[in-house]
PDB file of N, CA and C in Angstrom:
ATOM      1  N   MET O   1     -39.827 -60.378  -3.692  1.00 64.00           N
ATOM      2  CA  MET O   1     -39.063 -59.667  -4.701  1.00 64.00           C
ATOM      3  C   MET O   1     -39.707 -58.299  -4.938  1.00 64.00           C
ATOM      4  N   THR O   2     -38.896 -57.287  -5.030  1.00 80.00           N
ATOM      5  CA  THR O   2     -39.361 -55.926  -5.264  1.00 80.00           C
ATOM      6  C   THR O   2     -39.240 -55.590  -6.740  1.00 80.00           C
ATOM      7  N   THR O   3     -40.288 -54.944  -7.264  1.00 88.00           N
ATOM      8  CA  THR O   3     -40.288 -54.560  -8.677  1.00 88.00           C
ATOM      9  C   THR O   3     -40.369 -53.044  -8.776  1.00 88.00           C
ATOM     10  N   LEU O   4     -39.453 -52.469  -9.533  1.00 88.00           N
ATOM     11  CA  LEU O   4     -39.413 -51.031  -9.787  1.00 88.00           C
ATOM     12  C   LEU O   4     -39.838 -50.796 -11.233  1.00 88.00           C
ATOM     13  N   VAL O   5     -40.856 -49.928 -11.431  1.00 91.00           N
ATOM     14  CA  VAL O   5     -41.409 -49.715 -12.770  1.00 91.00           C
ATOM     15  C   VAL O   5     -41.492 -48.219 -13.073  1.00 91.00           C
ATOM     16  N   LEU O   6     -41.015 -47.824 -14.257  1.00 95.00           N
ATOM     17  CA  LEU O   6     -41.228 -46.456 -14.721  1.00 95.00           C
ATOM     18  C   LEU O   6     -42.711 -46.275 -14.991  1.00 95.00           C
ATOM     19  N   ALA O   7     -43.269 -45.128 -14.577  1.00 94.00           N
ATOM     20  CA  ALA O   7     -44.717 -44.968 -14.728  1.00 94.00           C
ATOM     21  C   ALA O   7     -45.102 -43.534 -15.045  1.00 94.00           C
ATOM     22  N   LEU O   8     -46.152 -43.394 -15.826  1.00 97.00           N
ATOM     23  CA  LEU O   8     -46.801 -42.107 -16.028  1.00 97.00           C
ATOM     24  C   LEU O   8     -47.866 -42.045 -14.938  1.00 97.00           C
ATOM     25  N   LEU O   9     -47.531 -41.391 -13.839  1.00 97.00           N
ATOM     26  CA  LEU O   9     -48.424 -41.360 -12.677  1.00 97.00           C
ATOM     27  C   LEU O   9     -49.678 -40.537 -12.942  1.00 97.00           C
ATOM     28  N   VAL O  10     -49.490 -39.410 -13.622  1.00 97.00           N
ATOM     29  CA  VAL O  10     -50.628 -38.548 -13.978  1.00 97.00           C
ATOM     30  C   VAL O  10     -50.504 -38.218 -15.456  1.00 97.00           C
ATOM     31  N   PRO O  11     -51.321 -38.853 -16.308  1.00 98.00           N
ATOM     32  CA  PRO O  11     -51.304 -38.470 -17.718  1.00 98.00           C
ATOM     33  C   PRO O  11     -51.782 -37.026 -17.843  1.00 98.00           C
ATOM     34  N   PRO O  12     -51.459 -36.337 -18.916  1.00 98.00           N
ATOM     35  CA  PRO O  12     -51.859 -34.925 -19.028  1.00 98.00           C
ATOM     36  C   PRO O  12     -53.340 -34.722 -18.705  1.00 98.00           C
ATOM     37  N   GLN O  13     -53.579 -33.862 -17.731  1.00 97.00           N
ATOM     38  CA  GLN O  13     -54.962 -33.561 -17.361  1.00 97.00           C
ATOM     39  C   GLN O  13     -55.079 -32.130 -16.868  1.00 97.00           C
ATOM     40  N   ALA O  14     -56.231 -31.531 -17.162  1.00 98.00           N
ATOM     41  CA  ALA O  14     -56.502 -30.164 -16.724  1.00 98.00           C
ATOM     42  C   ALA O  14     -56.851 -30.176 -15.244  1.00 98.00           C
ATOM     43  N   LEU O  15     -56.249 -29.247 -14.505  1.00 97.00           N
ATOM     44  CA  LEU O  15     -56.523 -29.156 -13.079  1.00 97.00           C
ATOM     45  C   LEU O  15     -57.846 -28.456 -12.814  1.00 97.00           C
ATOM     46  N   LEU O  16     -58.503 -28.889 -11.760  1.00 95.00           N
ATOM     47  CA  LEU O  16     -59.735 -28.248 -11.300  1.00 95.00           C
ATOM     48  C   LEU O  16     -59.374 -27.126 -10.334  1.00 95.00           C
ATOM     49  N   SER O  17     -60.365 -26.412  -9.849  1.00 93.00           N
ATOM     50  CA  SER O  17     -60.106 -25.331  -8.904  1.00 93.00           C
ATOM     51  C   SER O  17     -60.327 -25.771  -7.460  1.00 93.00           C
ATOM     52  N   THR O  18     -60.527 -27.075  -7.259  1.00 86.00           N
ATOM     53  CA  THR O  18     -60.634 -27.620  -5.912  1.00 86.00           C
ATOM     54  C   THR O  18     -59.516 -28.640  -5.730  1.00 86.00           C
ATOM     55  N   GLY O  19     -59.137 -28.896  -4.519  1.00 78.00           N
ATOM     56  CA  GLY O  19     -58.001 -29.770  -4.230  1.00 78.00           C
ATOM     57  C   GLY O  19     -58.284 -31.245  -4.362  1.00 78.00           C
ATOM     58  N   ALA O  20     -58.695 -31.674  -5.516  1.00 85.00           N
ATOM     59  CA  ALA O  20     -58.988 -33.091  -5.744  1.00 85.00           C
ATOM     60  C   ALA O  20     -57.697 -33.881  -5.954  1.00 85.00           C
ATOM     61  N   PRO O  21     -57.681 -35.155  -5.542  1.00 93.00           N
ATOM     62  CA  PRO O  21     -56.505 -35.981  -5.824  1.00 93.00           C
ATOM     63  C   PRO O  21     -56.342 -36.204  -7.330  1.00 93.00           C
ATOM     64  N   VAL O  22     -55.106 -36.096  -7.807  1.00 95.00           N
ATOM     65  CA  VAL O  22     -54.828 -36.379  -9.221  1.00 95.00           C
ATOM     66  C   VAL O  22     -54.162 -37.743  -9.376  1.00 95.00           C
ATOM     67  N   TYR O  23     -53.642 -38.280  -8.263  1.00 96.00           N
ATOM     68  CA  TYR O  23     -53.039 -39.613  -8.262  1.00 96.00           C
ATOM     69  C   TYR O  23     -53.146 -40.176  -6.852  1.00 96.00           C
ATOM     70  N   THR O  24     -53.572 -41.422  -6.739  1.00 94.00           N
ATOM     71  CA  THR O  24     -53.585 -42.125  -5.454  1.00 94.00           C
ATOM     72  C   THR O  24     -52.749 -43.384  -5.608  1.00 94.00           C
ATOM     73  N   CYS O  25     -51.790 -43.550  -4.716  1.00 94.00           N
ATOM     74  CA  CYS O  25     -50.913 -44.711  -4.789  1.00 94.00           C
ATOM     75  C   CYS O  25     -51.663 -45.943  -4.297  1.00 94.00           C
ATOM     76  N   PRO O  26     -51.663 -47.011  -5.092  1.00 93.00           N
ATOM     77  CA  PRO O  26     -52.364 -48.230  -4.694  1.00 93.00           C
ATOM     78  C   PRO O  26     -51.759 -48.846  -3.420  1.00 93.00           C
ATOM     79  N   ILE O  27     -52.570 -49.619  -2.736  1.00 91.00           N
ATOM     80  CA  ILE O  27     -52.113 -50.351  -1.564  1.00 91.00           C
ATOM     81  C   ILE O  27     -50.994 -51.310  -1.995  1.00 91.00           C
ATOM     82  N   GLN O  28     -50.020 -51.511  -1.139  1.00 91.00           N
ATOM     83  CA  GLN O  28     -48.863 -52.376  -1.369  1.00 91.00           C
ATOM     84  C   GLN O  28     -47.935 -51.856  -2.459  1.00 91.00           C
ATOM     85  N   GLN O  29     -47.995 -50.546  -2.723  1.00 94.00           N
ATOM     86  CA  GLN O  29     -47.050 -49.908  -3.640  1.00 94.00           C
ATOM     87  C   GLN O  29     -46.573 -48.610  -3.009  1.00 94.00           C
ATOM     88  N   THR O  30     -45.494 -48.092  -3.530  1.00 96.00           N
ATOM     89  CA  THR O  30     -45.005 -46.760  -3.204  1.00 96.00           C
ATOM     90  C   THR O  30     -44.630 -46.118  -4.523  1.00 96.00           C
ATOM     91  N   ALA O  31     -44.878 -44.818  -4.649  1.00 97.00           N
ATOM     92  CA  ALA O  31     -44.504 -44.110  -5.880  1.00 97.00           C
ATOM     93  C   ALA O  31     -43.513 -43.005  -5.531  1.00 97.00           C
ATOM     94  N   ARG O  32     -42.601 -42.749  -6.441  1.00 97.00           N
ATOM     95  CA  ARG O  32     -41.642 -41.644  -6.297  1.00 97.00           C
ATOM     96  C   ARG O  32     -41.762 -40.776  -7.541  1.00 97.00           C
ATOM     97  N   ILE O  33     -41.971 -39.499  -7.332  1.00 98.00           N
ATOM     98  CA  ILE O  33     -42.143 -38.561  -8.446  1.00 98.00           C
ATOM     99  C   ILE O  33     -40.779 -38.193  -9.025  1.00 98.00           C
ATOM    100  N   SER O  34     -40.638 -38.347 -10.334  1.00 98.00           N
ATOM    101  CA  SER O  34     -39.400 -37.977 -11.028  1.00 98.00           C
ATOM    102  C   SER O  34     -39.521 -36.618 -11.708  1.00 98.00           C
ATOM    103  N   ARG O  35     -40.733 -36.299 -12.186  1.00 98.00           N
ATOM    104  CA  ARG O  35     -40.942 -35.046 -12.920  1.00 98.00           C
ATOM    105  C   ARG O  35     -42.414 -34.673 -12.834  1.00 98.00           C
ATOM    106  N   ALA O  36     -42.660 -33.394 -12.553  1.00 98.00           N
ATOM    107  CA  ALA O  36     -44.032 -32.868 -12.530  1.00 98.00           C
ATOM    108  C   ALA O  36     -44.031 -31.572 -13.329  1.00 98.00           C
ATOM    109  N   VAL O  37     -44.859 -31.521 -14.360  1.00 98.00           N
ATOM    110  CA  VAL O  37     -44.883 -30.381 -15.279  1.00 98.00           C
ATOM    111  C   VAL O  37     -46.277 -29.754 -15.288  1.00 98.00           C
ATOM    112  N   PHE O  38     -46.319 -28.460 -15.013  1.00 98.00           N
ATOM    113  CA  PHE O  38     -47.554 -27.681 -15.050  1.00 98.00           C
ATOM    114  C   PHE O  38     -47.470 -26.752 -16.252  1.00 98.00           C
ATOM    115  N   THR O  39     -48.459 -26.772 -17.138  1.00 98.00           N
ATOM    116  CA  THR O  39     -48.479 -25.894 -18.304  1.00 98.00           C
ATOM    117  C   THR O  39     -49.720 -25.024 -18.256  1.00 98.00           C
ATOM    118  N   ASN O  40     -49.507 -23.715 -18.239  1.00 98.00           N
ATOM    119  CA  ASN O  40     -50.614 -22.752 -18.215  1.00 98.00           C
ATOM    120  C   ASN O  40     -51.005 -22.440 -19.656  1.00 98.00           C
ATOM    121  N   THR O  41     -52.204 -22.837 -20.049  1.00 98.00           N
ATOM    122  CA  THR O  41     -52.661 -22.629 -21.422  1.00 98.00           C
ATOM    123  C   THR O  41     -53.481 -21.352 -21.580  1.00 98.00           C
ATOM    124  N   SER O  42     -53.635 -20.606 -20.507  1.00 97.00           N
ATOM    125  CA  SER O  42     -54.479 -19.405 -20.571  1.00 97.00           C
ATOM    126  C   SER O  42     -53.671 -18.168 -20.957  1.00 97.00           C
ATOM    127  N   GLY O  43     -54.377 -17.082 -21.139  1.00 97.00           N
ATOM    128  CA  GLY O  43     -53.763 -15.815 -21.508  1.00 97.00           C
ATOM    129  C   GLY O  43     -53.390 -14.946 -20.319  1.00 97.00           C
ATOM    130  N   SER O  44     -53.517 -15.496 -19.103  1.00 98.00           N
ATOM    131  CA  SER O  44     -53.124 -14.740 -17.908  1.00 98.00           C
ATOM    132  C   SER O  44     -52.484 -15.676 -16.897  1.00 98.00           C
ATOM    133  N   ALA O  45     -51.793 -15.107 -15.927  1.00 98.00           N
ATOM    134  CA  ALA O  45     -51.129 -15.906 -14.896  1.00 98.00           C
ATOM    135  C   ALA O  45     -52.168 -16.664 -14.065  1.00 98.00           C
ATOM    136  N   VAL O  46     -51.794 -17.869 -13.646  1.00 98.00           N
ATOM    137  CA  VAL O  46     -52.671 -18.711 -12.825  1.00 98.00           C
ATOM    138  C   VAL O  46     -51.822 -19.317 -11.707  1.00 98.00           C
ATOM    139  N   THR O  47     -52.366 -19.339 -10.484  1.00 98.00           N
ATOM    140  CA  THR O  47     -51.635 -19.951  -9.380  1.00 98.00           C
ATOM    141  C   THR O  47     -52.022 -21.420  -9.245  1.00 98.00           C
ATOM    142  N   VAL O  48     -51.037 -22.220  -8.821  1.00 97.00           N
ATOM    143  CA  VAL O  48     -51.273 -23.639  -8.577  1.00 97.00           C
ATOM    144  C   VAL O  48     -50.809 -23.984  -7.166  1.00 97.00           C
ATOM    145  N   THR O  49     -51.455 -25.008  -6.611  1.00 95.00           N
ATOM    146  CA  THR O  49     -51.110 -25.522  -5.293  1.00 95.00           C
ATOM    147  C   THR O  49     -51.086 -27.037  -5.405  1.00 95.00           C
ATOM    148  N   ALA O  50     -50.115 -27.675  -4.735  1.00 95.00           N
ATOM    149  CA  ALA O  50     -50.012 -29.134  -4.791  1.00 95.00           C
ATOM    150  C   ALA O  50     -49.365 -29.661  -3.520  1.00 95.00           C
ATOM    151  N   GLY O  51     -49.659 -30.913  -3.232  1.00 94.00           N
ATOM    152  CA  GLY O  51     -49.058 -31.554  -2.074  1.00 94.00           C
ATOM    153  C   GLY O  51     -49.470 -33.009  -1.984  1.00 94.00           C
ATOM    154  N   ILE O  52     -48.911 -33.704  -1.001  1.00 93.00           N
ATOM    155  CA  ILE O  52     -49.185 -35.118  -0.794  1.00 93.00           C
ATOM    156  C   ILE O  52     -49.777 -35.286   0.595  1.00 93.00           C
ATOM    157  N   ALA O  53     -50.858 -36.034   0.674  1.00 91.00           N
ATOM    158  CA  ALA O  53     -51.515 -36.275   1.962  1.00 91.00           C
ATOM    159  C   ALA O  53     -52.242 -37.608   1.906  1.00 91.00           C
ATOM    160  N   SER O  54     -52.639 -38.086   3.086  1.00 89.00           N
ATOM    161  CA  SER O  54     -53.448 -39.305   3.111  1.00 89.00           C
ATOM    162  C   SER O  54     -54.724 -39.014   2.337  1.00 89.00           C
ATOM    163  N   SER O  55     -55.340 -40.020   1.839  1.00 67.00           N
ATOM    164  CA  SER O  55     -56.488 -39.839   0.951  1.00 67.00           C
ATOM    165  C   SER O  55     -57.681 -39.231   1.686  1.00 67.00           C
ATOM    166  N   LEU O  56     -57.618 -37.954   1.899  1.00 66.00           N
ATOM    167  CA  LEU O  56     -58.692 -37.191   2.513  1.00 66.00           C
ATOM    168  C   LEU O  56     -59.496 -36.507   1.415  1.00 66.00           C
ATOM    169  N   ALA O  57     -60.563 -35.871   1.793  1.00 64.00           N
ATOM    170  CA  ALA O  57     -61.384 -35.162   0.812  1.00 64.00           C
ATOM    171  C   ALA O  57     -60.669 -33.912   0.305  1.00 64.00           C
ATOM    172  N   LEU O  58     -59.841 -33.297   1.143  1.00 71.00           N
ATOM    173  CA  LEU O  58     -59.147 -32.060   0.774  1.00 71.00           C
ATOM    174  C   LEU O  58     -57.691 -32.122   1.198  1.00 71.00           C
ATOM    175  N   LEU O  59     -56.866 -31.324   0.554  1.00 76.00           N
ATOM    176  CA  LEU O  59     -55.451 -31.227   0.907  1.00 76.00           C
ATOM    177  C   LEU O  59     -55.299 -30.230   2.047  1.00 76.00           C
ATOM    178  N   PRO O  60     -54.814 -30.671   3.229  1.00 77.00           N
ATOM    179  CA  PRO O  60     -54.619 -29.714   4.321  1.00 77.00           C
ATOM    180  C   PRO O  60     -53.443 -28.783   4.015  1.00 77.00           C
ATOM    181  N   SER O  61     -53.529 -27.541   4.446  1.00 80.00           N
ATOM    182  CA  SER O  61     -52.465 -26.571   4.153  1.00 80.00           C
ATOM    183  C   SER O  61     -51.116 -27.008   4.714  1.00 80.00           C
ATOM    184  N   SER O  62     -51.109 -27.818   5.751  1.00 83.00           N
ATOM    185  CA  SER O  62     -49.846 -28.299   6.324  1.00 83.00           C
ATOM    186  C   SER O  62     -49.119 -29.257   5.381  1.00 83.00           C
ATOM    187  N   ALA O  63     -49.810 -29.772   4.364  1.00 84.00           N
ATOM    188  CA  ALA O  63     -49.209 -30.718   3.415  1.00 84.00           C
ATOM    189  C   ALA O  63     -48.819 -30.065   2.086  1.00 84.00           C
ATOM    190  N   TYR O  64     -48.977 -28.740   1.965  1.00 91.00           N
ATOM    191  CA  TYR O  64     -48.621 -28.061   0.720  1.00 91.00           C
ATOM    192  C   TYR O  64     -47.123 -28.211   0.448  1.00 91.00           C
ATOM    193  N   MET O  65     -46.787 -28.593  -0.772  1.00 95.00           N
ATOM    194  CA  MET O  65     -45.407 -28.592  -1.235  1.00 95.00           C
ATOM    195  C   MET O  65     -45.211 -27.438  -2.215  1.00 95.00           C
ATOM    196  N   ILE O  66     -46.290 -27.075  -2.896  1.00 96.00           N
ATOM    197  CA  ILE O  66     -46.340 -25.891  -3.756  1.00 96.00           C
ATOM    198  C   ILE O  66     -47.552 -25.109  -3.268  1.00 96.00           C
ATOM    199  N   SER O  67     -47.359 -23.862  -2.909  1.00 95.00           N
ATOM    200  CA  SER O  67     -48.464 -23.071  -2.372  1.00 95.00           C
ATOM    201  C   SER O  67     -48.668 -21.802  -3.189  1.00 95.00           C
ATOM    202  N   SER O  68     -49.743 -21.768  -3.939  1.00 95.00           N
ATOM    203  CA  SER O  68     -50.124 -20.598  -4.740  1.00 95.00           C
ATOM    204  C   SER O  68     -48.973 -20.072  -5.593  1.00 95.00           C
ATOM    205  N   TYR O  69     -48.300 -20.978  -6.291  1.00 98.00           N
ATOM    206  CA  TYR O  69     -47.221 -20.581  -7.201  1.00 98.00           C
ATOM    207  C   TYR O  69     -47.835 -20.032  -8.484  1.00 98.00           C
ATOM    208  N   SER O  70     -47.419 -18.849  -8.889  1.00 98.00           N
ATOM    209  CA  SER O  70     -47.978 -18.190 -10.069  1.00 98.00           C
ATOM    210  C   SER O  70     -47.212 -18.601 -11.333  1.00 98.00           C
ATOM    211  N   ILE O  71     -47.944 -19.184 -12.268  1.00 98.00           N
ATOM    212  CA  ILE O  71     -47.369 -19.566 -13.568  1.00 98.00           C
ATOM    213  C   ILE O  71     -47.822 -18.524 -14.587  1.00 98.00           C
ATOM    214  N   PRO O  72     -46.890 -17.836 -15.237  1.00 98.00           N
ATOM    215  CA  PRO O  72     -47.263 -16.815 -16.217  1.00 98.00           C
ATOM    216  C   PRO O  72     -48.068 -17.393 -17.379  1.00 98.00           C
ATOM    217  N   ALA O  73     -48.769 -16.522 -18.073  1.00 98.00           N
ATOM    218  CA  ALA O  73     -49.578 -16.912 -19.234  1.00 98.00           C
ATOM    219  C   ALA O  73     -48.723 -17.676 -20.244  1.00 98.00           C
ATOM    220  N   GLY O  74     -49.220 -18.825 -20.692  1.00 97.00           N
ATOM    221  CA  GLY O  74     -48.539 -19.604 -21.722  1.00 97.00           C
ATOM    222  C   GLY O  74     -47.250 -20.275 -21.289  1.00 97.00           C
ATOM    223  N   ALA O  75     -46.915 -20.236 -20.009  1.00 98.00           N
ATOM    224  CA  ALA O  75     -45.636 -20.772 -19.533  1.00 98.00           C
ATOM    225  C   ALA O  75     -45.779 -22.204 -19.012  1.00 98.00           C
ATOM    226  N   THR O  76     -44.632 -22.871 -18.937  1.00 98.00           N
ATOM    227  CA  THR O  76     -44.546 -24.208 -18.372  1.00 98.00           C
ATOM    228  C   THR O  76     -43.659 -24.138 -17.144  1.00 98.00           C
ATOM    229  N   TYR O  77     -44.094 -24.808 -16.073  1.00 98.00           N
ATOM    230  CA  TYR O  77     -43.333 -24.843 -14.824  1.00 98.00           C
ATOM    231  C   TYR O  77     -42.995 -26.292 -14.512  1.00 98.00           C
ATOM    232  N   ILE O  78     -41.700 -26.601 -14.438  1.00 98.00           N
ATOM    233  CA  ILE O  78     -41.242 -27.927 -14.045  1.00 98.00           C
ATOM    234  C   ILE O  78     -40.910 -27.828 -12.562  1.00 98.00           C
ATOM    235  N   SER O  79     -41.679 -28.507 -11.757  1.00 98.00           N
ATOM    236  CA  SER O  79     -41.623 -28.355 -10.306  1.00 98.00           C
ATOM    237  C   SER O  79     -40.426 -29.038  -9.657  1.00 98.00           C
ATOM    238  N   PRO O  80     -39.515 -28.249  -9.061  1.00 98.00           N
ATOM    239  CA  PRO O  80     -38.440 -28.869  -8.279  1.00 98.00           C
ATOM    240  C   PRO O  80     -38.957 -29.350  -6.916  1.00 98.00           C
ATOM    241  N   GLU O  81     -40.071 -28.779  -6.463  1.00 97.00           N
ATOM    242  CA  GLU O  81     -40.622 -29.142  -5.156  1.00 97.00           C
ATOM    243  C   GLU O  81     -41.104 -30.591  -5.107  1.00 97.00           C
ATOM    244  N   LEU O  82     -41.633 -31.088  -6.217  1.00 97.00           N
ATOM    245  CA  LEU O  82     -42.205 -32.433  -6.232  1.00 97.00           C
ATOM    246  C   LEU O  82     -41.209 -33.520  -6.641  1.00 97.00           C
ATOM    247  N   VAL O  83     -40.080 -33.128  -7.250  1.00 97.00           N
ATOM    248  CA  VAL O  83     -39.088 -34.110  -7.683  1.00 97.00           C
ATOM    249  C   VAL O  83     -38.536 -34.847  -6.457  1.00 97.00           C
ATOM    250  N   GLY O  84     -38.595 -36.164  -6.514  1.00 97.00           N
ATOM    251  CA  GLY O  84     -38.094 -36.985  -5.421  1.00 97.00           C
ATOM    252  C   GLY O  84     -39.114 -37.239  -4.321  1.00 97.00           C
ATOM    253  N   ALA O  85     -40.263 -36.584  -4.402  1.00 97.00           N
ATOM    254  CA  ALA O  85     -41.291 -36.787  -3.377  1.00 97.00           C
ATOM    255  C   ALA O  85     -41.841 -38.207  -3.463  1.00 97.00           C
ATOM    256  N   VAL O  86     -42.117 -38.781  -2.302  1.00 97.00           N
ATOM    257  CA  VAL O  86     -42.636 -40.140  -2.221  1.00 97.00           C
ATOM    258  C   VAL O  86     -44.123 -40.084  -1.880  1.00 97.00           C
ATOM    259  N   VAL O  87     -44.900 -40.878  -2.614  1.00 96.00           N
ATOM    260  CA  VAL O  87     -46.330 -41.025  -2.337  1.00 96.00           C
ATOM    261  C   VAL O  87     -46.509 -42.432  -1.761  1.00 96.00           C
ATOM    262  N   PRO O  88     -46.693 -42.534  -0.438  1.00 95.00           N
ATOM    263  CA  PRO O  88     -46.844 -43.859   0.165  1.00 95.00           C
ATOM    264  C   PRO O  88     -48.162 -44.520  -0.230  1.00 95.00           C
ATOM    265  N   ALA O  89     -48.237 -45.807  -0.002  1.00 94.00           N
ATOM    266  CA  ALA O  89     -49.457 -46.563  -0.291  1.00 94.00           C
ATOM    267  C   ALA O  89     -50.649 -45.921   0.398  1.00 94.00           C
ATOM    268  N   GLY O  90     -51.713 -45.711  -0.374  1.00 92.00           N
ATOM    269  CA  GLY O  90     -52.931 -45.119   0.174  1.00 92.00           C
ATOM    270  C   GLY O  90     -52.929 -43.612   0.270  1.00 92.00           C
ATOM    271  N   TYR O  91     -51.820 -42.971  -0.037  1.00 93.00           N
ATOM    272  CA  TYR O  91     -51.740 -41.507  -0.021  1.00 93.00           C
ATOM    273  C   TYR O  91     -52.011 -40.979  -1.421  1.00 93.00           C
ATOM    274  N   SER O  92     -52.305 -39.679  -1.506  1.00 94.00           N
ATOM    275  CA  SER O  92     -52.627 -39.070  -2.798  1.00 94.00           C
ATOM    276  C   SER O  92     -51.799 -37.825  -3.055  1.00 94.00           C
ATOM    277  N   LEU O  93     -51.553 -37.588  -4.340  1.00 95.00           N
ATOM    278  CA  LEU O  93     -51.010 -36.313  -4.807  1.00 95.00           C
ATOM    279  C   LEU O  93     -52.211 -35.460  -5.161  1.00 95.00           C
ATOM    280  N   PHE O  94     -52.312 -34.305  -4.532  1.00 95.00           N
ATOM    281  CA  PHE O  94     -53.384 -33.359  -4.799  1.00 95.00           C
ATOM    282  C   PHE O  94     -52.803 -32.195  -5.588  1.00 95.00           C
ATOM    283  N   ALA O  95     -53.568 -31.624  -6.493  1.00 96.00           N
ATOM    284  CA  ALA O  95     -53.141 -30.426  -7.214  1.00 96.00           C
ATOM    285  C   ALA O  95     -54.379 -29.688  -7.700  1.00 96.00           C
ATOM    286  N   TYR O  96     -54.315 -28.370  -7.640  1.00 95.00           N
ATOM    287  CA  TYR O  96     -55.412 -27.567  -8.177  1.00 95.00           C
ATOM    288  C   TYR O  96     -54.891 -26.212  -8.609  1.00 95.00           C
ATOM    289  N   ALA O  97     -55.677 -25.554  -9.451  1.00 97.00           N
ATOM    290  CA  ALA O  97     -55.321 -24.245  -9.994  1.00 97.00           C
ATOM    291  C   ALA O  97     -56.402 -23.237  -9.619  1.00 97.00           C
ATOM    292  N   ALA O  98     -56.021 -21.980  -9.537  1.00 97.00           N
ATOM    293  CA  ALA O  98     -56.981 -20.935  -9.194  1.00 97.00           C
ATOM    294  C   ALA O  98     -58.073 -20.799 -10.258  1.00 97.00           C
ATOM    295  N   THR O  99     -57.705 -21.066 -11.503  1.00 97.00           N
ATOM    296  CA  THR O  99     -58.667 -21.036 -12.609  1.00 97.00           C
ATOM    297  C   THR O  99     -58.795 -22.462 -13.137  1.00 97.00           C
ATOM    298  N   PRO O 100     -59.994 -23.030 -13.135  1.00 96.00           N
ATOM    299  CA  PRO O 100     -60.136 -24.421 -13.572  1.00 96.00           C
ATOM    300  C   PRO O 100     -59.917 -24.616 -15.071  1.00 96.00           C
ATOM    301  N   SER O 101     -59.400 -25.780 -15.412  1.00 97.00           N
ATOM    302  CA  SER O 101     -59.291 -26.268 -16.795  1.00 97.00           C
ATOM    303  C   SER O 101     -58.285 -25.554 -17.679  1.00 97.00           C
ATOM    304  N   VAL O 102     -57.398 -24.722 -17.116  1.00 98.00           N
ATOM    305  CA  VAL O 102     -56.423 -24.040 -17.965  1.00 98.00           C
ATOM    306  C   VAL O 102     -54.977 -24.462 -17.698  1.00 98.00           C
ATOM    307  N   VAL O 103     -54.740 -25.136 -16.586  1.00 98.00           N
ATOM    308  CA  VAL O 103     -53.390 -25.631 -16.284  1.00 98.00           C
ATOM    309  C   VAL O 103     -53.398 -27.147 -16.473  1.00 98.00           C
ATOM    310  N   ILE O 104     -52.468 -27.619 -17.306  1.00 98.00           N
ATOM    311  CA  ILE O 104     -52.344 -29.052 -17.590  1.00 98.00           C
ATOM    312  C   ILE O 104     -51.188 -29.606 -16.759  1.00 98.00           C
ATOM    313  N   LEU O 105     -51.457 -30.681 -16.037  1.00 98.00           N
ATOM    314  CA  LEU O 105     -50.439 -31.319 -15.207  1.00 98.00           C
ATOM    315  C   LEU O 105     -50.101 -32.696 -15.766  1.00 98.00           C
ATOM    316  N   THR O 106     -48.799 -32.995 -15.813  1.00 98.00           N
ATOM    317  CA  THR O 106     -48.308 -34.320 -16.178  1.00 98.00           C
ATOM    318  C   THR O 106     -47.254 -34.703 -15.152  1.00 98.00           C
ATOM    319  N   VAL O 107     -47.357 -35.929 -14.604  1.00 98.00           N
ATOM    320  CA  VAL O 107     -46.406 -36.383 -13.592  1.00 98.00           C
ATOM    321  C   VAL O 107     -45.905 -37.772 -13.975  1.00 98.00           C
ATOM    322  N   SER O 108     -44.575 -37.922 -13.976  1.00 98.00           N
ATOM    323  CA  SER O 108     -43.991 -39.237 -14.221  1.00 98.00           C
ATOM    324  C   SER O 108     -43.140 -39.625 -13.017  1.00 98.00           C
ATOM    325  N   GLY O 109     -42.861 -40.912 -12.922  1.00 98.00           N
ATOM    326  CA  GLY O 109     -42.067 -41.364 -11.784  1.00 98.00           C
ATOM    327  C   GLY O 109     -41.846 -42.857 -11.810  1.00 98.00           C
ATOM    328  N   LEU O 110     -41.670 -43.402 -10.624  1.00 96.00           N
ATOM    329  CA  LEU O 110     -41.406 -44.825 -10.439  1.00 96.00           C
ATOM    330  C   LEU O 110     -42.402 -45.392  -9.458  1.00 96.00           C
ATOM    331  N   THR O 111     -42.785 -46.641  -9.674  1.00 96.00           N
ATOM    332  CA  THR O 111     -43.583 -47.322  -8.664  1.00 96.00           C
ATOM    333  C   THR O 111     -42.770 -48.514  -8.161  1.00 96.00           C
ATOM    334  N   LEU O 112     -42.922 -48.782  -6.887  1.00 92.00           N
ATOM    335  CA  LEU O 112     -42.209 -49.867  -6.228  1.00 92.00           C
ATOM    336  C   LEU O 112     -43.252 -50.774  -5.596  1.00 92.00           C
ATOM    337  N   ALA O 113     -43.248 -52.030  -5.999  1.00 85.00           N
ATOM    338  CA  ALA O 113     -44.220 -52.988  -5.457  1.00 85.00           C
ATOM    339  C   ALA O 113     -43.516 -54.219  -4.953  1.00 85.00           C
TER     340      ALA O 113
END
């Protein structure tokens, strides 16, 4: 039997300036992103990069879904690039900002087990 569950995949968290995974899909599950929101809390524009890849130490540029997108100061960006994206079992969603700790990311979606 398959179970579909609404999930907060990434609770609000400040992005780092390195491509660390922000969510890793557990084995024997699949996740689908419904909404990804980036909020720039700083007083200047900040670029963000995000993508999905196997759980490696870094996000390869070939896996970028958002590449150096500039979010204006104090603005919120709801990503159309990540909506509907699937994170297979054992894969990770990576995201980082050019300036650490000023962009807050929240991701919601569905998990299928």
